[in-house]
């Protein structure tokens, strides 16, 4: 699934659309597989916006390869987290748990909170790469800090992985 | 940071077979040991509502990660998605909302961690043998080298 890319432009992209200059598009690739077996959320390493600027708005996209390991019914759950008091944290996404679906699709439209959890339950293809796609807007509030994607297995003790070369792309295109 | 590059088709391409065939204008040459993000927007037609289409990729051997997904509308209000981890794989869309000349549409995206340099090309095929499917002109494949 792809989404509208209305904020894409050749980098650097600045000047139009807001009072502040835009920024270059940033790509980050996960340098190694990330494993988690505990069902409490932990930030996925590397794939985050470091030091998101106060009052800045970001277009953000993750393309992730994920696996459940050892148990075919293991699901993955996701959450966004970041500096306190965001203005907008709106994401849409799709988690595949088999090659042909069903996929969990969600729209995260809560403002001022990171609390909504997207999850994918049983039926995952064991030990095979599956896909997660997320795209959205993050407008930070007054606090500088990291904007994370957090993940965990649904069932404690059952391992999930985010695979090497999973991709985060983001661009700051507007400053209030 | 490289920006998106676009390969755009100028002519319709068709097949009546279920085997994958190239959409020859939707291609680019991948460098060795580079990671690419890909996405595509593909208008198409099929001969009957019961004839679906399938899309896949072909490219140089030796990738360390290939993960693509496609999103097909099977009616005006229903869709299916599919994941592939290999070249020349992926099932068909099973049906479409309306037969030719009604335009249908499919989108998709992929991550490719390449090892060997070579051409990457979009491929397509029919769900039903001897039932025509056509990828229409102005189809777009976009690609961007994320890292060397």
Short mmCIF file of C-alpha atoms in Angstrom, two decimals:
data_model
loop_
_atom_site.label_atom_id
_atom_site.label_comp_id
_atom_site.label_asym_id
_atom_site.label_seq_id
_atom_site.Cartn_x
_atom_site.Cartn_y
_atom_site.Cartn_z
CA UNK A 1 0.00 0.00 0.00
CA UNK A 2 1.23 3.48 -0.71
CA UNK A 3 -0.19 6.74 0.36
CA UNK A 4 -0.33 10.25 -0.95
CA UNK A 5 3.11 11.80 -1.08
CA UNK A 6 2.01 15.37 -1.09
CA UNK A 7 4.93 16.59 0.92
CA UNK A 8 7.60 14.95 -1.16
CA UNK A 9 9.96 17.07 -3.13
CA UNK A 10 13.54 16.99 -4.16
CA UNK A 11 15.77 17.82 -1.29
CA UNK A 12 16.42 20.31 0.04
CA UNK A 13 12.85 21.58 -0.12
CA UNK A 14 12.16 24.84 1.55
CA UNK A 15 10.40 28.09 1.35
CA UNK A 16 6.90 27.29 0.22
CA UNK A 17 3.99 26.23 2.34
CA UNK A 18 5.00 27.68 5.66
CA UNK A 19 6.81 30.32 7.53
CA UNK A 20 9.88 28.19 8.11
CA UNK A 21 12.17 26.60 5.65
CA UNK A 22 11.68 22.92 4.92
CA UNK A 23 14.41 20.36 5.32
CA UNK A 24 15.96 17.58 3.34
CA UNK A 25 14.36 14.18 3.40
CA UNK A 26 16.04 11.91 5.92
CA UNK A 27 16.35 8.14 5.44
CA UNK A 28 17.38 5.82 8.24
CA UNK A 29 17.93 2.10 7.76
CA UNK A 30 17.91 -0.30 10.67
CA UNK A 31 21.48 -1.60 10.81
CA UNK A 32 20.64 -5.01 12.30
CA UNK A 33 17.68 -7.15 13.27
CA UNK A 34 15.92 -5.93 16.43
CA UNK A 35 14.41 -8.61 18.66
CA UNK A 36 11.93 -8.33 21.50
CA UNK A 37 10.23 -11.05 23.53
CA UNK A 38 8.76 -8.98 26.35
CA UNK A 39 5.25 -7.67 25.80
CA UNK A 40 5.91 -4.17 27.05
CA UNK A 41 6.71 -1.46 24.57
CA UNK A 42 10.24 -0.47 23.76
CA UNK A 43 11.43 1.99 21.12
CA UNK A 44 12.63 0.43 17.89
CA UNK A 45 16.25 1.57 17.79
CA UNK A 46 17.59 3.92 15.13
CA UNK A 47 14.23 4.36 13.38
CA UNK A 48 13.14 7.53 15.15
CA UNK A 49 13.24 11.28 14.68
CA UNK A 50 16.02 12.43 16.94
CA UNK A 51 15.48 15.69 18.73
CA UNK A 52 12.27 16.62 16.97
CA UNK A 53 12.16 20.39 17.00
CA UNK A 54 9.64 22.31 19.04
CA UNK A 55 6.57 23.42 17.06
CA UNK A 56 7.86 21.74 13.90
CA UNK A 57 5.75 19.50 11.67
CA UNK A 58 7.09 16.31 10.12
CA UNK A 59 5.93 14.00 7.38
CA UNK A 60 6.99 10.54 8.53
CA UNK A 61 6.93 7.09 6.95
CA UNK A 62 8.09 3.69 8.07
CA UNK A 63 8.51 0.66 5.81
CA UNK A 64 9.26 -2.24 8.10
CA UNK A 65 9.99 -5.90 7.62
CA UNK A 66 8.84 -7.88 10.64
CA UNK A 67 8.79 -11.51 11.68
CA UNK A 68 7.30 -13.61 14.38
CA UNK A 69 9.71 -16.27 15.49
CA UNK A 70 9.02 -19.73 16.77
CA UNK A 71 5.28 -19.38 17.26
CA UNK A 72 3.06 -18.78 14.24
CA UNK A 73 0.35 -17.07 16.24
CA UNK A 74 2.60 -14.40 17.68
CA UNK A 75 1.42 -10.91 16.87
CA UNK A 76 3.13 -7.55 17.03
CA UNK A 77 1.83 -4.40 18.63
CA UNK A 78 2.95 -0.88 17.90
CA UNK A 79 2.75 2.50 19.54
CA UNK A 80 4.07 5.96 18.87
CA UNK A 81 5.80 7.96 21.55
CA UNK A 82 7.53 11.28 21.77
CA UNK A 83 7.81 14.60 23.53
CA UNK A 84 4.94 15.64 25.77
CA UNK A 85 2.03 17.65 24.40
CA UNK A 86 2.24 17.01 20.65
CA UNK A 87 -0.13 19.05 18.50
CA UNK A 88 -0.76 16.37 15.88
CA UNK A 89 0.20 12.69 15.91
CA UNK A 90 -1.90 11.25 13.09
CA UNK A 91 -0.79 8.03 11.42
CA UNK A 92 -2.28 5.51 9.04
CA UNK A 93 -0.82 2.06 8.69
CA UNK A 94 -1.09 -1.51 7.60
CA UNK A 95 0.35 -4.61 9.22
CA UNK A 96 0.46 -7.81 7.20
CA UNK A 97 0.25 -11.05 9.16
CA UNK A 98 0.18 -13.34 6.09
CA UNK A 99 1.24 -12.91 2.48
CA UNK A 100 -2.33 -12.40 1.37
CA UNK A 101 -3.75 -10.79 4.46
CA UNK A 102 -5.79 -10.21 6.39
CA UNK A 103 -3.90 -7.12 7.22
CA UNK A 104 -4.58 -4.94 10.17
CA UNK A 105 -5.22 -1.44 8.96
CA UNK A 106 -5.62 1.44 11.31
CA UNK A 107 -5.97 5.17 11.35
CA UNK A 108 -4.53 6.91 14.35
CA UNK A 109 -6.24 10.25 14.55
CA UNK A 110 -5.92 11.16 18.18
CA UNK A 111 -4.52 14.58 18.80
CA UNK A 112 -2.37 15.40 21.77
CA UNK A 113 -1.73 11.81 22.69
CA UNK A 114 0.38 8.84 21.72
CA UNK A 115 -1.76 6.32 23.51
CA UNK A 116 -3.47 4.50 20.65
CA UNK A 117 -2.01 1.08 20.02
CA UNK A 118 -2.15 -0.70 16.69
CA UNK A 119 -1.73 -4.42 16.92
CA UNK A 120 -1.82 -7.52 14.81
CA UNK A 121 -2.90 -10.75 16.39
CA UNK A 122 -2.81 -14.37 15.36
CA UNK A 123 -1.97 -15.98 12.08
CA UNK A 124 1.41 -14.51 11.31
CA UNK A 125 3.73 -16.35 8.96
CA UNK A 126 6.37 -17.80 11.22
CA UNK A 127 9.99 -16.89 10.45
CA UNK A 128 9.15 -15.08 7.21
CA UNK A 129 9.42 -11.39 6.47
CA UNK A 130 6.10 -9.57 6.47
CA UNK A 131 5.44 -5.92 5.95
CA UNK A 132 4.34 -2.96 8.00
CA UNK A 133 3.70 0.40 6.40
CA UNK A 134 2.98 3.54 8.34
CA UNK A 135 2.62 7.08 7.15
CA UNK A 136 1.50 10.20 8.88
CA UNK A 137 2.02 13.63 10.31
CA UNK A 138 3.69 14.55 13.52
CA UNK A 139 3.51 18.14 14.70
CA UNK A 140 5.52 18.61 17.79
CA UNK A 141 4.50 20.82 20.68
CA UNK A 142 6.84 23.00 22.70
CA UNK A 143 9.14 20.22 23.84
CA UNK A 144 12.20 19.04 21.93
CA UNK A 145 12.64 15.29 21.98
CA UNK A 146 12.72 12.04 20.07
CA UNK A 147 9.67 10.76 18.20
CA UNK A 148 9.63 6.99 18.39
CA UNK A 149 7.90 3.96 17.04
CA UNK A 150 7.63 1.41 19.83
CA UNK A 151 6.97 -2.29 19.41
CA UNK A 152 6.45 -5.45 21.40
CA UNK A 153 5.02 -8.94 20.96
CA UNK A 154 1.41 -9.31 21.93
CA UNK A 155 2.22 -12.40 23.98
CA UNK A 156 4.93 -12.22 26.59
CA UNK A 157 7.84 -14.55 25.86
CA UNK A 158 7.13 -14.90 22.15
CA UNK A 159 9.72 -13.20 20.00
CA UNK A 160 9.09 -10.67 17.28
CA UNK A 161 11.73 -9.04 15.09
CA UNK A 162 12.04 -5.85 13.13
CA UNK A 163 14.43 -6.78 10.37
CA UNK A 164 17.63 -5.21 9.14
CA UNK A 165 17.17 -2.56 6.42
CA UNK A 166 13.72 -1.56 7.62
CA UNK A 167 13.33 2.07 6.67
CA UNK A 168 12.25 5.31 8.32
CA UNK A 169 11.87 8.35 6.08
CA UNK A 170 10.95 11.74 7.42
CA UNK A 171 10.98 15.34 6.40
CA UNK A 172 10.39 18.50 8.34
CA UNK A 173 8.44 20.68 5.98
CA UNK A 174 6.96 23.40 8.11
CA UNK A 175 7.68 25.47 11.15
CA UNK A 176 4.88 27.35 12.86
CA UNK B 1 19.96 12.53 -0.36
CA UNK B 2 18.73 11.09 -3.67
CA UNK B 3 15.21 12.07 -4.62
CA UNK B 4 12.60 9.82 -6.20
CA UNK B 5 13.31 8.86 -9.79
CA UNK B 6 10.44 7.98 -12.08
CA UNK B 7 10.06 5.47 -14.88
CA UNK B 8 6.84 6.18 -16.79
CA UNK B 9 5.38 4.05 -19.53
CA UNK B 10 4.38 5.58 -22.84
CA UNK B 11 2.51 2.62 -24.34
CA UNK B 12 0.06 -0.04 -23.25
CA UNK B 13 1.46 -3.53 -22.70
CA UNK B 14 -0.69 -6.65 -22.65
CA UNK B 15 -0.62 -10.36 -22.04
CA UNK B 16 -3.15 -13.16 -22.08
CA UNK B 17 -1.02 -15.58 -20.12
CA UNK B 18 -0.76 -16.31 -16.45
CA UNK B 19 3.05 -16.18 -16.47
CA UNK B 20 4.74 -12.96 -15.51
CA UNK B 21 5.90 -10.79 -18.41
CA UNK B 22 7.86 -7.55 -18.33
CA UNK B 23 6.35 -4.10 -18.38
CA UNK B 24 9.50 -3.05 -20.24
CA UNK B 25 9.34 0.67 -19.66
CA UNK B 26 8.90 0.31 -15.91
CA UNK B 27 12.50 -0.45 -15.14
CA UNK B 28 15.70 0.93 -13.69
CA UNK B 29 19.25 -0.28 -13.16
CA UNK B 30 20.02 -1.01 -9.53
CA UNK B 31 23.54 -0.53 -8.29
CA UNK B 32 25.34 -3.28 -6.43
CA UNK B 33 25.21 -3.20 -2.64
CA UNK B 34 22.57 -0.47 -2.46
CA UNK B 35 19.22 -0.27 -0.72
CA UNK B 36 16.24 1.02 -2.69
CA UNK B 37 12.75 2.11 -1.79
CA UNK B 38 10.23 1.57 -4.59
CA UNK B 39 6.62 2.50 -5.14
CA UNK B 40 4.29 2.28 -8.12
CA UNK B 41 0.96 3.41 -9.47
CA UNK B 42 -0.35 1.15 -12.19
CA UNK B 43 -3.53 1.73 -14.19
CA UNK B 44 -4.75 -1.38 -15.95
CA UNK B 45 -7.67 -3.08 -17.68
CA UNK B 46 -8.79 -6.68 -17.79
CA UNK B 47 -11.07 -8.52 -20.18
CA UNK B 48 -13.67 -9.51 -17.58
CA UNK B 49 -14.60 -8.77 -14.02
CA UNK B 50 -13.59 -12.32 -13.19
CA UNK B 51 -10.10 -11.77 -14.60
CA UNK B 52 -7.73 -10.36 -12.08
CA UNK B 53 -4.19 -9.14 -12.64
CA UNK B 54 -0.98 -9.77 -10.77
CA UNK B 55 2.10 -7.61 -10.40
CA UNK B 56 5.60 -8.57 -9.39
CA UNK B 57 9.22 -7.58 -9.74
CA UNK B 58 12.24 -9.13 -11.38
CA UNK B 59 15.83 -8.15 -10.83
CA UNK B 60 19.39 -9.23 -10.25
CA UNK B 61 20.03 -12.20 -8.04
CA UNK B 62 21.56 -11.99 -4.64
CA UNK B 63 19.41 -9.54 -2.68
CA UNK B 64 19.49 -9.61 1.12
CA UNK B 65 16.02 -8.14 1.55
CA UNK B 66 13.17 -8.00 -0.91
CA UNK B 67 9.80 -7.22 0.55
CA UNK B 68 7.00 -5.84 -1.54
CA UNK B 69 3.30 -5.44 -1.10
CA UNK B 70 0.53 -4.65 -3.54
CA UNK B 71 -2.90 -3.29 -3.00
CA UNK B 72 -5.69 -4.27 -5.42
CA UNK B 73 -9.23 -3.00 -5.46
CA UNK B 74 -11.58 -5.91 -6.16
CA UNK B 75 -14.67 -3.73 -6.14
CA UNK B 76 -15.42 -0.12 -5.41
CA UNK B 77 -15.48 -0.87 -1.71
CA UNK B 78 -13.23 -3.89 -1.22
CA UNK B 79 -9.56 -4.59 -1.64
CA UNK B 80 -6.89 -7.17 -1.04
CA UNK B 81 -3.22 -6.79 -0.22
CA UNK B 82 -0.39 -9.18 -0.90
CA UNK B 83 3.20 -9.57 0.25
CA UNK B 84 6.10 -11.15 -1.64
CA UNK B 85 9.66 -11.87 -0.63
CA UNK B 86 10.96 -13.16 -3.99
CA UNK B 87 11.11 -12.00 -7.58
CA UNK B 88 8.37 -13.22 -9.90
CA UNK B 89 5.97 -14.16 -7.16
CA UNK B 90 2.58 -12.96 -6.04
CA UNK B 91 -0.96 -14.08 -6.62
CA UNK B 92 -3.55 -12.33 -8.77
CA UNK B 93 -6.19 -9.91 -7.65
CA UNK B 94 -8.97 -12.49 -8.27
CA UNK B 95 -11.43 -10.00 -9.71
CA UNK B 96 -11.89 -6.37 -10.66
CA UNK B 97 -14.69 -3.91 -10.33
CA UNK B 98 -15.38 -3.58 -14.06
CA UNK B 99 -14.00 -5.00 -17.29
CA UNK B 100 -12.23 -3.04 -20.03
CA UNK B 101 -12.54 -0.27 -21.05
CA UNK B 102 -13.00 0.63 -17.42
CA UNK B 103 -9.67 1.61 -15.88
CA UNK B 104 -8.62 -0.18 -12.73
CA UNK B 105 -5.74 0.70 -10.44
CA UNK B 106 -3.14 -0.91 -8.24
CA UNK B 107 -0.50 0.58 -5.97
CA UNK B 108 2.40 -0.97 -4.18
CA UNK B 109 5.72 -0.41 -2.49
CA UNK B 110 8.89 -2.35 -1.88
CA UNK B 111 12.20 -2.42 -0.11
CA UNK B 112 15.14 -3.93 -1.98
CA UNK B 113 18.59 -4.45 -0.48
CA UNK B 114 20.53 -5.31 -3.59
CA UNK B 115 23.83 -7.16 -3.92
CA UNK B 116 24.43 -7.47 -7.65
CA UNK B 117 24.01 -4.64 -10.13
CA UNK B 118 21.32 -5.12 -12.74
CA UNK B 119 17.96 -4.13 -14.11
CA UNK B 120 14.86 -4.21 -11.93
CA UNK B 121 11.62 -4.40 -13.85
CA UNK B 122 7.92 -4.49 -13.04
CA UNK B 123 6.17 -7.62 -14.28
CA UNK B 124 2.54 -8.56 -14.66
CA UNK B 125 0.29 -11.42 -15.68
CA UNK B 126 -3.32 -12.46 -15.99
CA UNK B 127 -5.24 -14.39 -13.40
CA UNK B 128 -6.97 -16.39 -16.13
CA UNK B 129 -5.16 -18.04 -19.02
CA UNK B 130 -6.15 -16.62 -22.42
CA UNK B 131 -7.90 -13.65 -20.82
CA UNK B 132 -6.30 -10.34 -21.72
CA UNK B 133 -4.90 -7.94 -19.17
CA UNK B 134 -3.31 -4.61 -20.10
CA UNK B 135 -1.11 -2.26 -18.13
CA UNK B 136 -2.00 1.13 -19.50
CA UNK B 137 0.35 3.85 -20.66
CA UNK B 138 1.34 6.41 -18.04
CA UNK B 139 1.95 3.76 -15.43
CA UNK B 140 4.62 4.87 -12.99
CA UNK B 141 7.41 3.11 -11.14
CA UNK B 142 9.34 5.29 -8.71
CA UNK B 143 12.56 4.34 -7.04
CA UNK B 144 15.02 5.97 -4.70
CA UNK B 145 18.42 4.80 -3.54
CA UNK B 146 18.31 4.98 0.23
CA UNK B 147 21.89 4.03 0.91
CA UNK B 148 24.93 2.72 -0.90
#
